[in-house]
Amino acid sequence: MKIIRNRIATAVAGGVAAVWLTLGVVAAAAPVKADYPAKVGKGEGQLNLVAWEGYAQDEWVKPFEKQTGCMVHRKYAGSSDEMVALMRQGGGGEYDLVSASGDASLRLIYGGDVQPVNVKLIPAWQDFLPQLKSPPNNTVNGLHYGVSYEWGPNVLLYNTKKVSPKPTSWDAIYSDAHKGRITVPDNPIQIADAALYLKAHKPNLGIKDPYELTQKQLAAAVDLLQKQRPLIKKYWAQASDEIELFKNGDAVVGAAWPYMTNALQKDGVPVADTIPKEGATGWSDTWMLSAHAKHPNCAYKWMQYVSTPKVQAEQAIYFGETPANKQACSAMDKIQDGACHKFHLDAPSSYFDQIYFWKTPRTQCADGQRDCTSYRDWQRAWQRVKG
Amino acid sequence: MRRSTAALDFNPAQRFLRAASSVLWRRPRLAATALLAPPMLWFVLIYLAALGILFLSAFWTVDDFTGEIVHRWTLVNFETLATSETYRAIAGRTLGIAALVTLTDIVLAFPCAYFMARIAGPRLRATLFVVMLLPIWLSYIARVYAWRLILAHDGVLNWTLHALGLPAADIGYTNTAMWLVFSYIWLPFMITPIYAAIERVPGSLFEASADLGAKGLRTFTKVTLPLVVPGIIAGSIFTFSLTMGDYITPILIGGPGSSFIGNVVYSNVGIANDIPFAAAFATIPAVVMVLYLAAARRLGAFEMM
């Protein structure tokens, strides 16, 4: 996800990854088996993180270093794919932890790049939202490949002056009422948004999970997106792109993160966001432990630390997202009045359940059939959509 | 006495260096090889080997889920490219816009270069050079973003049109916008070689042409243009290849349906992790450029660079 997707840095990392991969760096291509430590031992003095920009801020990193003696070395990644590449480079083990989003986590698990984490050693895990204790994006066969961190929905953002009445359906971005003033993310995972819309509007396609699409269902989603293309002003690549489009009046409605709503409202642009009646896709991030971690004790200490209410609250408010730890509510309100409500941590679980969290599309569907479409199919399909 | 023993009393390291230098002096070819070896090694290892691996990997595929490269020879990547309408359209768009930008820059650059080389005095010429090169001092990204602000819905362009009572131009985030921005960004790379070419034409040729009764247009078509063509070709190598290889401007300025070959390569390397397919697509601009450069060499463009 997120804010500063530095395209160029990603390309450079991609180039590095290209060289590594073509030189034939081979990873064990199966989920790693559990090899739990009995308890968290003395810190190794170092910790190497791959994180989203804004996920390892000094406000909570400095106290951690002081408390544990683990010196934190950060590497910010601009995209899920860069994260996967970084965790694989050099045979893995250069980094101990990664803050992977749901569209990367399964790739890391099945690629054998991350190892199961003993959640008994993370006390705050007990206080997590029930849905985030063993979510399918980081828990496979009952093994937890990391601990959930923060989450948020992909919302429908609109200009309150130009769009009325208030939109209640994703129709707003698929119908020509706002032709040429619509913007959606430039990301293959956007196909899931189309699938979610079709799930509600074309039930005879039989879509159950927007991330598990058969060839026929994928074709239907692509068809919808191709019809949407002439309505689009721009496919946005970075959060700042969308903010600019709304500021300059180039877009009046679009798919967005709550982050953009906050940023635009702060600048006085008349916008609001909503989760339409069809539901929404969303992201859910996980701190995952490298299969070849060189500093496992410090890594466990970090996972314990960032799961505590205070850090979860600081992270949520810094970024504009929601903690996994439901005890973080009062800590959020202490930092910013009403923040707990603003970021929906006090929302009923029905709020959470209307969000379909990102996960990597795989050829094997949940029912064991192998007729689903893979991420690569999605990526090719997305290219066809963009033309 | 002391002095002469000092001259003979070299320490072993000095003696070795002396011996080596006299060997190299006697065999100049060996000296040249020693000097050239490091850069050649760099060139072969880093540059050619990387290209070689890139080309080889185009014949491999990637495991769908784990993202690992499957080292089995196959033409499937090239097949996908050849049969898919999308990729053909993208290749066509990339080459088409690159050609259009090149033509635009030739038309814009020629009068500028001619004025600078033939008409402007030395002072004005220096000023013009600075003005022309000034944008290159700025970051590429800053210049592209500036254009985004100019062409936006509420941007400078529409604001100006509105003030003049004209209808708004909705060209932000379109292929037209990309054409404008590319033409602007690469213009200095066209002016410089054309200027160099015009400056090399001896003034006496123009006088001779005039003495023989040729008017302006005839002098231009029969004297100036043929002599300046290598400069134009040299400039076109820059504008064409730089446009063809770009992927940032399509992201920032382009709208729906503005992907370039570079964007597909980027998303396959950076998003899908499908390096073999990216490599296969990347061979298209490489082949186009090899053909282009071969043609340019025949037309004498390299003497202008």
CSV table of N, CA and C in Angstrom, one decimal, chain A residues 6-8 10-11 14-15 17-18 21-30 79 81-82 84-85 88 106-107 110-111 181 186-188 229 232-235 237-238 240-241 244-245 247-250 360-363 374-377 379-380 383-384 386-387, chain B residues 53-54 57 60-69 71 77 80 84 86-87 89-90 93 141 145 148-149 151-155 170-174 247-259 263-264 266-275 277:
chain,number,residue,atom,x,y,z
A,6,ASN,N,7.9,4.7,-4.2
A,6,ASN,CA,8.9,5.3,-5.0
A,6,ASN,C,9.2,4.3,-6.2
A,7,ARG,N,8.7,4.7,-7.3
A,7,ARG,CA,8.7,3.9,-8.5
A,7,ARG,C,10.2,3.6,-8.9
A,8,ILE,N,11.0,4.6,-8.8
A,8,ILE,CA,12.3,4.4,-9.3
A,8,ILE,C,13.1,3.4,-8.4
A,10,THR,N,11.9,1.2,-6.6
A,10,THR,CA,11.3,-0.1,-6.9
A,10,THR,C,12.0,-0.7,-8.1
A,11,ALA,N,12.1,0.1,-9.1
A,11,ALA,CA,12.7,-0.4,-10.3
A,11,ALA,C,14.1,-0.9,-10.1
A,14,GLY,N,14.0,-4.0,-8.3
A,14,GLY,CA,13.6,-5.0,-9.3
A,14,GLY,C,14.8,-5.5,-10.1
A,15,GLY,N,15.6,-4.5,-10.5
A,15,GLY,CA,16.8,-4.9,-11.3
A,15,GLY,C,17.7,-5.8,-10.5
A,17,ALA,N,16.9,-7.6,-8.0
A,17,ALA,CA,16.2,-8.9,-7.9
A,17,ALA,C,16.4,-9.7,-9.2
A,18,ALA,N,16.3,-9.0,-10.3
A,18,ALA,CA,16.4,-9.7,-11.6
A,18,ALA,C,17.7,-10.4,-11.7
A,21,LEU,N,17.8,-13.4,-9.4
A,21,LEU,CA,16.9,-14.5,-9.9
A,21,LEU,C,17.5,-15.2,-11.1
A,22,THR,N,18.1,-14.4,-12.0
A,22,THR,CA,18.6,-15.0,-13.2
A,22,THR,C,19.8,-15.8,-12.9
A,23,LEU,N,20.5,-15.4,-11.8
A,23,LEU,CA,21.7,-16.1,-11.5
A,23,LEU,C,21.3,-17.5,-10.8
A,24,GLY,N,20.0,-17.6,-10.6
A,24,GLY,CA,19.5,-18.9,-10.2
A,24,GLY,C,19.6,-19.1,-8.7
A,25,VAL,N,19.2,-18.1,-7.9
A,25,VAL,CA,19.2,-18.2,-6.5
A,25,VAL,C,17.9,-19.1,-6.2
A,26,VAL,N,18.1,-20.2,-5.6
A,26,VAL,CA,17.0,-21.1,-5.4
A,26,VAL,C,16.5,-21.1,-3.9
A,27,ALA,N,15.2,-20.8,-3.7
A,27,ALA,CA,14.7,-20.9,-2.4
A,27,ALA,C,13.9,-22.2,-2.3
A,28,ALA,N,13.8,-22.8,-1.1
A,28,ALA,CA,12.9,-24.0,-0.9
A,28,ALA,C,11.5,-23.5,-1.2
A,29,ALA,N,10.8,-24.1,-2.1
A,29,ALA,CA,9.5,-23.7,-2.5
A,29,ALA,C,8.4,-24.4,-1.8
A,30,ALA,N,8.4,-24.3,-0.5
A,30,ALA,CA,7.3,-24.9,0.3
A,30,ALA,C,7.3,-24.1,1.6
A,79,SER,N,6.7,-1.2,-2.5
A,79,SER,CA,5.6,-2.0,-3.1
A,79,SER,C,5.7,-3.4,-2.5
A,81,ASP,N,5.8,-6.1,-4.0
A,81,ASP,CA,6.7,-6.9,-4.8
A,81,ASP,C,8.1,-6.6,-4.5
A,82,GLU,N,8.4,-5.4,-4.1
A,82,GLU,CA,9.8,-5.1,-3.7
A,82,GLU,C,10.1,-5.8,-2.4
A,84,VAL,N,8.8,-8.6,-1.4
A,84,VAL,CA,9.1,-10.0,-1.6
A,84,VAL,C,10.5,-10.2,-2.2
A,85,ALA,N,10.9,-9.3,-3.1
A,85,ALA,CA,12.2,-9.4,-3.7
A,85,ALA,C,13.3,-9.2,-2.6
A,88,ARG,N,13.9,-12.2,-0.5
A,88,ARG,CA,14.5,-13.4,-1.1
A,88,ARG,C,15.9,-13.1,-1.5
A,106,LEU,N,1.1,-14.5,1.4
A,106,LEU,CA,1.1,-15.9,1.0
A,106,LEU,C,2.2,-16.3,0.0
A,107,ARG,N,2.6,-15.3,-0.8
A,107,ARG,CA,3.8,-15.6,-1.6
A,107,ARG,C,5.0,-15.9,-0.8
A,110,TYR,N,4.5,-19.5,0.9
A,110,TYR,CA,4.6,-20.6,0.0
A,110,TYR,C,6.0,-20.6,-0.7
A,111,GLY,N,6.7,-19.5,-0.7
A,111,GLY,CA,8.0,-19.4,-1.3
A,111,GLY,C,9.0,-19.9,-0.3
A,181,ARG,N,-14.0,11.7,-14.9
A,181,ARG,CA,-13.7,12.3,-13.6
A,181,ARG,C,-13.5,11.2,-12.6
A,186,ASP,N,-3.7,2.0,-9.9
A,186,ASP,CA,-3.1,1.2,-11.0
A,186,ASP,C,-2.4,0.0,-10.4
A,187,ASN,N,-3.2,-1.0,-10.1
A,187,ASN,CA,-2.7,-2.2,-9.4
A,187,ASN,C,-3.6,-3.4,-9.8
A,188,PRO,N,-2.9,-4.5,-10.2
A,188,PRO,CA,-3.7,-5.7,-10.6
A,188,PRO,C,-4.7,-6.2,-9.6
A,229,ARG,N,-12.8,1.6,-18.5
A,229,ARG,CA,-11.6,2.3,-18.9
A,229,ARG,C,-11.9,3.7,-19.5
A,232,ILE,N,-12.3,6.5,-17.1
A,232,ILE,CA,-11.3,6.8,-16.1
A,232,ILE,C,-10.5,8.1,-16.6
A,233,LYS,N,-10.2,9.0,-15.7
A,233,LYS,CA,-9.3,10.1,-16.0
A,233,LYS,C,-7.8,9.6,-15.9
A,234,LYS,N,-7.5,8.9,-14.8
A,234,LYS,CA,-6.2,8.4,-14.6
A,234,LYS,C,-6.2,7.2,-13.6
A,235,TYR,N,-5.3,6.2,-13.9
A,235,TYR,CA,-5.1,5.1,-13.0
A,235,TYR,C,-4.0,5.6,-12.1
A,237,ALA,N,-1.0,5.9,-9.4
A,237,ALA,CA,0.1,5.0,-8.9
A,237,ALA,C,0.5,5.3,-7.5
A,238,GLN,N,0.4,6.5,-7.1
A,238,GLN,CA,0.8,6.8,-5.7
A,238,GLN,C,-0.3,7.6,-5.0
A,240,SER,N,-0.2,10.3,-3.5
A,240,SER,CA,-0.1,11.7,-3.9
A,240,SER,C,-0.8,12.1,-5.2
A,241,ASP,N,-0.7,11.1,-6.1
A,241,ASP,CA,-1.4,11.3,-7.4
A,241,ASP,C,-2.9,11.5,-7.2
A,244,GLU,N,-3.7,14.9,-5.7
A,244,GLU,CA,-3.6,15.9,-6.7
A,244,GLU,C,-4.7,16.0,-7.6
A,245,LEU,N,-5.2,14.8,-8.1
A,245,LEU,CA,-6.3,14.7,-9.0
A,245,LEU,C,-7.6,15.3,-8.4
A,247,LYS,N,-7.6,17.5,-5.9
A,247,LYS,CA,-7.4,18.9,-5.6
A,247,LYS,C,-7.6,19.8,-6.9
A,248,ASN,N,-7.1,19.3,-8.0
A,248,ASN,CA,-7.2,20.0,-9.2
A,248,ASN,C,-8.5,19.9,-10.0
A,249,GLY,N,-9.4,19.1,-9.4
A,249,GLY,CA,-10.7,18.9,-10.1
A,249,GLY,C,-10.7,17.9,-11.2
A,250,ASP,N,-9.6,17.2,-11.4
A,250,ASP,CA,-9.5,16.2,-12.5
A,250,ASP,C,-10.3,15.0,-12.1
A,360,THR,N,-3.1,-13.0,-2.0
A,360,THR,CA,-2.5,-13.3,-3.3
A,360,THR,C,-3.4,-14.3,-4.0
A,361,PRO,N,-3.8,-14.0,-5.2
A,361,PRO,CA,-4.6,-15.0,-6.0
A,361,PRO,C,-3.7,-16.2,-6.3
A,362,ARG,N,-4.2,-17.4,-6.2
A,362,ARG,CA,-3.4,-18.6,-6.5
A,362,ARG,C,-4.2,-19.5,-7.4
A,363,THR,N,-3.5,-20.4,-8.1
A,363,THR,CA,-4.2,-21.3,-9.0
A,363,THR,C,-5.1,-22.3,-8.2
A,374,SER,N,-4.1,-17.3,-11.3
A,374,SER,CA,-2.9,-16.9,-10.5
A,374,SER,C,-2.7,-15.4,-10.6
A,375,TYR,N,-1.8,-14.9,-9.7
A,375,TYR,CA,-1.5,-13.5,-9.7
A,375,TYR,C,-0.9,-13.0,-11.0
A,376,ARG,N,-0.2,-14.0,-11.7
A,376,ARG,CA,0.4,-13.6,-13.0
A,376,ARG,C,-0.8,-13.4,-14.0
A,377,ASP,N,-1.8,-14.3,-13.9
A,377,ASP,CA,-2.9,-14.1,-14.8
A,377,ASP,C,-3.6,-12.7,-14.6
A,379,GLN,N,-2.1,-10.1,-13.4
A,379,GLN,CA,-1.2,-9.0,-13.8
A,379,GLN,C,-1.4,-8.9,-15.4
A,380,ARG,N,-1.4,-10.0,-16.1
A,380,ARG,CA,-1.6,-9.9,-17.6
A,380,ARG,C,-3.0,-9.3,-17.9
A,383,GLN,N,-3.0,-5.6,-17.5
A,383,GLN,CA,-2.4,-5.0,-18.6
A,383,GLN,C,-3.3,-4.8,-19.8
A,384,ARG,N,-4.2,-5.9,-20.0
A,384,ARG,CA,-5.2,-5.8,-21.0
A,384,ARG,C,-6.2,-4.7,-20.8
A,386,LYS,N,-5.7,-1.9,-19.0
A,386,LYS,CA,-5.1,-0.6,-19.2
A,386,LYS,C,-4.8,-0.3,-20.7
A,387,GLY,N,-4.5,-1.3,-21.4
A,387,GLY,CA,-4.3,-1.2,-22.9
A,387,GLY,C,-2.9,-0.7,-23.2
B,53,ILE,N,22.6,-12.2,-20.2
B,53,ILE,CA,21.7,-12.9,-19.3
B,53,ILE,C,20.2,-12.5,-19.6
B,54,LEU,N,20.1,-11.2,-19.8
B,54,LEU,CA,18.7,-10.7,-20.1
B,54,LEU,C,18.1,-11.4,-21.3
B,57,SER,N,17.4,-15.1,-20.5
B,57,SER,CA,16.3,-15.3,-19.6
B,57,SER,C,14.9,-15.1,-20.3
B,60,TRP,N,13.2,-18.4,-20.8
B,60,TRP,CA,12.8,-19.1,-19.6
B,60,TRP,C,11.4,-18.7,-19.2
B,61,THR,N,10.8,-19.4,-18.2
B,61,THR,CA,9.6,-18.9,-17.6
B,61,THR,C,9.7,-18.9,-16.1
B,62,VAL,N,8.6,-18.4,-15.5
B,62,VAL,CA,8.5,-18.3,-14.1
B,62,VAL,C,7.4,-19.1,-13.5
B,63,ASP,N,7.8,-19.8,-12.4
B,63,ASP,CA,6.7,-20.5,-11.7
B,63,ASP,C,5.7,-19.6,-11.2
B,64,ASP,N,4.4,-19.9,-11.5
B,64,ASP,CA,3.3,-18.9,-11.2
B,64,ASP,C,3.3,-18.4,-9.8
B,65,PHE,N,3.5,-19.3,-8.8
B,65,PHE,CA,3.2,-18.9,-7.4
B,65,PHE,C,4.5,-18.5,-6.6
B,66,THR,N,5.5,-19.3,-6.7
B,66,THR,CA,6.7,-19.1,-5.9
B,66,THR,C,7.6,-18.0,-6.5
B,67,GLY,N,7.3,-17.7,-7.8
B,67,GLY,CA,8.1,-16.6,-8.4
B,67,GLY,C,9.5,-17.1,-8.8
B,68,GLU,N,9.8,-18.4,-8.8
B,68,GLU,CA,11.1,-18.8,-9.1
B,68,GLU,C,11.2,-19.0,-10.6
B,69,ILE,N,12.4,-18.8,-11.1
B,69,ILE,CA,12.6,-19.0,-12.6
B,69,ILE,C,12.8,-20.5,-12.9
B,71,HIS,N,14.2,-22.9,-15.4
B,71,HIS,CA,15.2,-22.9,-16.5
B,71,HIS,C,15.0,-24.0,-17.6
B,77,ASN,N,7.2,-16.9,-24.1
B,77,ASN,CA,7.1,-15.4,-23.9
B,77,ASN,C,6.9,-14.7,-25.2
B,80,THR,N,3.4,-15.2,-26.6
B,80,THR,CA,2.4,-14.3,-25.9
B,80,THR,C,2.5,-12.9,-26.6
B,84,SER,N,-0.7,-11.4,-28.6
B,84,SER,CA,-1.6,-10.5,-27.9
B,84,SER,C,-1.7,-9.2,-28.5
B,86,THR,N,-2.9,-6.6,-27.1
B,86,THR,CA,-2.5,-5.5,-26.1
B,86,THR,C,-1.1,-5.2,-26.3
B,87,TYR,N,-0.2,-6.2,-26.3
B,87,TYR,CA,1.2,-5.9,-26.4
B,87,TYR,C,1.6,-5.4,-27.7
B,89,ALA,N,-0.3,-3.4,-29.4
B,89,ALA,CA,-0.7,-2.0,-29.4
B,89,ALA,C,0.3,-1.2,-28.6
B,90,ILE,N,0.8,-1.7,-27.5
B,90,ILE,CA,1.7,-1.0,-26.6
B,90,ILE,C,3.0,-0.7,-27.4
B,93,ARG,N,2.3,1.9,-29.9
B,93,ARG,CA,2.2,3.2,-29.3
B,93,ARG,C,3.5,3.8,-28.9
B,141,ILE,N,12.1,14.7,-12.9
B,141,ILE,CA,10.8,14.5,-12.2
B,141,ILE,C,10.1,15.9,-12.0
B,145,TYR,N,6.5,16.9,-13.4
B,145,TYR,CA,5.4,17.4,-12.5
B,145,TYR,C,4.9,18.8,-12.8
B,148,ARG,N,2.4,18.5,-15.3
B,148,ARG,CA,1.2,18.0,-14.8
B,148,ARG,C,0.3,19.2,-14.2
B,149,LEU,N,1.0,20.1,-13.6
B,149,LEU,CA,0.3,21.2,-13.0
B,149,LEU,C,-0.2,22.1,-14.1
B,151,LEU,N,-1.1,21.2,-17.2
B,151,LEU,CA,-2.2,20.6,-18.0
B,151,LEU,C,-3.4,20.2,-17.2
B,152,ALA,N,-3.3,20.3,-15.8
B,152,ALA,CA,-4.5,19.8,-15.0
B,152,ALA,C,-5.7,20.5,-15.3
B,153,HIS,N,-6.8,19.9,-14.9
B,153,HIS,CA,-8.2,20.5,-15.1
B,153,HIS,C,-8.2,22.0,-14.6
B,154,ASP,N,-7.7,22.2,-13.4
B,154,ASP,CA,-7.7,23.6,-12.9
B,154,ASP,C,-6.3,24.2,-13.1
B,155,GLY,N,-5.6,23.8,-14.1
B,155,GLY,CA,-4.2,24.2,-14.2
B,155,GLY,C,-4.0,25.5,-14.9
B,170,ASP,N,-9.1,19.9,-22.4
B,170,ASP,CA,-9.0,18.8,-21.5
B,170,ASP,C,-7.9,17.8,-21.9
B,171,ILE,N,-6.7,18.2,-21.9
B,171,ILE,CA,-5.6,17.3,-22.4
B,171,ILE,C,-4.7,16.8,-21.3
B,172,GLY,N,-5.0,17.1,-20.0
B,172,GLY,CA,-4.3,16.5,-19.0
B,172,GLY,C,-4.5,15.0,-19.0
B,173,TYR,N,-3.4,14.2,-18.7
B,173,TYR,CA,-3.5,12.7,-18.6
B,173,TYR,C,-4.0,12.1,-19.9
B,174,THR,N,-3.4,12.5,-21.0
B,174,THR,CA,-3.8,11.9,-22.3
B,174,THR,C,-2.5,11.6,-23.1
B,247,TYR,N,9.6,5.3,-18.9
B,247,TYR,CA,8.4,4.8,-18.3
B,247,TYR,C,7.9,5.6,-17.2
B,248,ILE,N,8.6,6.7,-16.9
B,248,ILE,CA,8.1,7.6,-15.8
B,248,ILE,C,7.0,8.6,-16.3
B,249,THR,N,7.3,9.2,-17.5
B,249,THR,CA,6.3,10.1,-18.0
B,249,THR,C,5.0,9.4,-18.3
B,250,PRO,N,4.9,8.2,-18.8
B,250,PRO,CA,3.6,7.6,-19.0
B,250,PRO,C,2.9,7.4,-17.6
B,251,ILE,N,3.7,7.1,-16.6
B,251,ILE,CA,3.0,6.9,-15.3
B,251,ILE,C,2.5,8.3,-14.8
B,252,LEU,N,3.3,9.3,-14.9
B,252,LEU,CA,2.9,10.6,-14.3
B,252,LEU,C,2.0,11.4,-15.2
B,253,ILE,N,2.2,11.4,-16.5
B,253,ILE,CA,1.4,12.3,-17.4
B,253,ILE,C,0.3,11.5,-18.2
B,254,GLY,N,0.6,10.2,-18.4
B,254,GLY,CA,-0.3,9.5,-19.2
B,254,GLY,C,-1.7,9.2,-18.5
B,255,GLY,N,-2.7,8.8,-19.3
B,255,GLY,CA,-4.0,8.5,-18.8
B,255,GLY,C,-4.2,7.0,-18.9
B,256,PRO,N,-5.5,6.6,-19.0
B,256,PRO,CA,-5.8,5.2,-19.3
B,256,PRO,C,-5.4,5.0,-20.8
B,257,GLY,N,-4.7,3.9,-21.0
B,257,GLY,CA,-4.3,3.6,-22.4
B,257,GLY,C,-3.0,4.4,-22.8
B,258,SER,N,-2.1,4.5,-21.8
B,258,SER,CA,-0.9,5.2,-22.2
B,258,SER,C,0.4,4.4,-21.8
B,259,SER,N,0.2,3.1,-21.6
B,259,SER,CA,1.4,2.3,-21.2
B,259,SER,C,2.4,2.2,-22.3
B,263,ASN,N,6.8,0.4,-19.3
B,263,ASN,CA,5.8,0.2,-18.2
B,263,ASN,C,5.5,-1.3,-18.0
B,264,VAL,N,5.4,-2.0,-19.2
B,264,VAL,CA,5.1,-3.4,-19.1
B,264,VAL,C,6.3,-4.1,-18.5
B,266,TYR,N,8.5,-2.8,-16.5
B,266,TYR,CA,8.6,-2.5,-15.1
B,266,TYR,C,7.6,-3.3,-14.3
B,267,SER,N,6.3,-3.4,-14.8
B,267,SER,CA,5.4,-4.1,-13.9
B,267,SER,C,5.6,-5.6,-13.9
B,268,ASN,N,6.3,-6.1,-15.0
B,268,ASN,CA,6.6,-7.5,-14.9
B,268,ASN,C,7.8,-7.8,-14.0
B,269,VAL,N,8.7,-6.9,-14.0
B,269,VAL,CA,9.8,-7.1,-13.0
B,269,VAL,C,9.4,-6.8,-11.6
B,270,GLY,N,8.8,-5.6,-11.5
B,270,GLY,CA,8.5,-5.1,-10.1
B,270,GLY,C,7.2,-5.6,-9.5
B,271,ILE,N,6.3,-6.0,-10.3
B,271,ILE,CA,5.0,-6.4,-9.7
B,271,ILE,C,4.7,-7.9,-9.8
B,272,ALA,N,4.9,-8.4,-11.0
B,272,ALA,CA,4.6,-9.8,-11.2
B,272,ALA,C,5.8,-10.7,-11.0
B,273,ASN,N,7.0,-10.1,-10.9
B,273,ASN,CA,8.2,-10.8,-10.8
B,273,ASN,C,8.5,-11.8,-11.9
B,274,ASP,N,7.9,-11.4,-13.1
B,274,ASP,CA,8.1,-12.3,-14.3
B,274,ASP,C,9.2,-11.7,-15.1
B,275,ILE,N,10.4,-12.0,-14.7
B,275,ILE,CA,11.6,-11.4,-15.4
B,275,ILE,C,11.7,-11.9,-16.8
B,277,PHE,N,9.5,-12.7,-19.0
B,277,PHE,CA,8.6,-12.1,-20.0
B,277,PHE,C,9.1,-10.6,-20.2
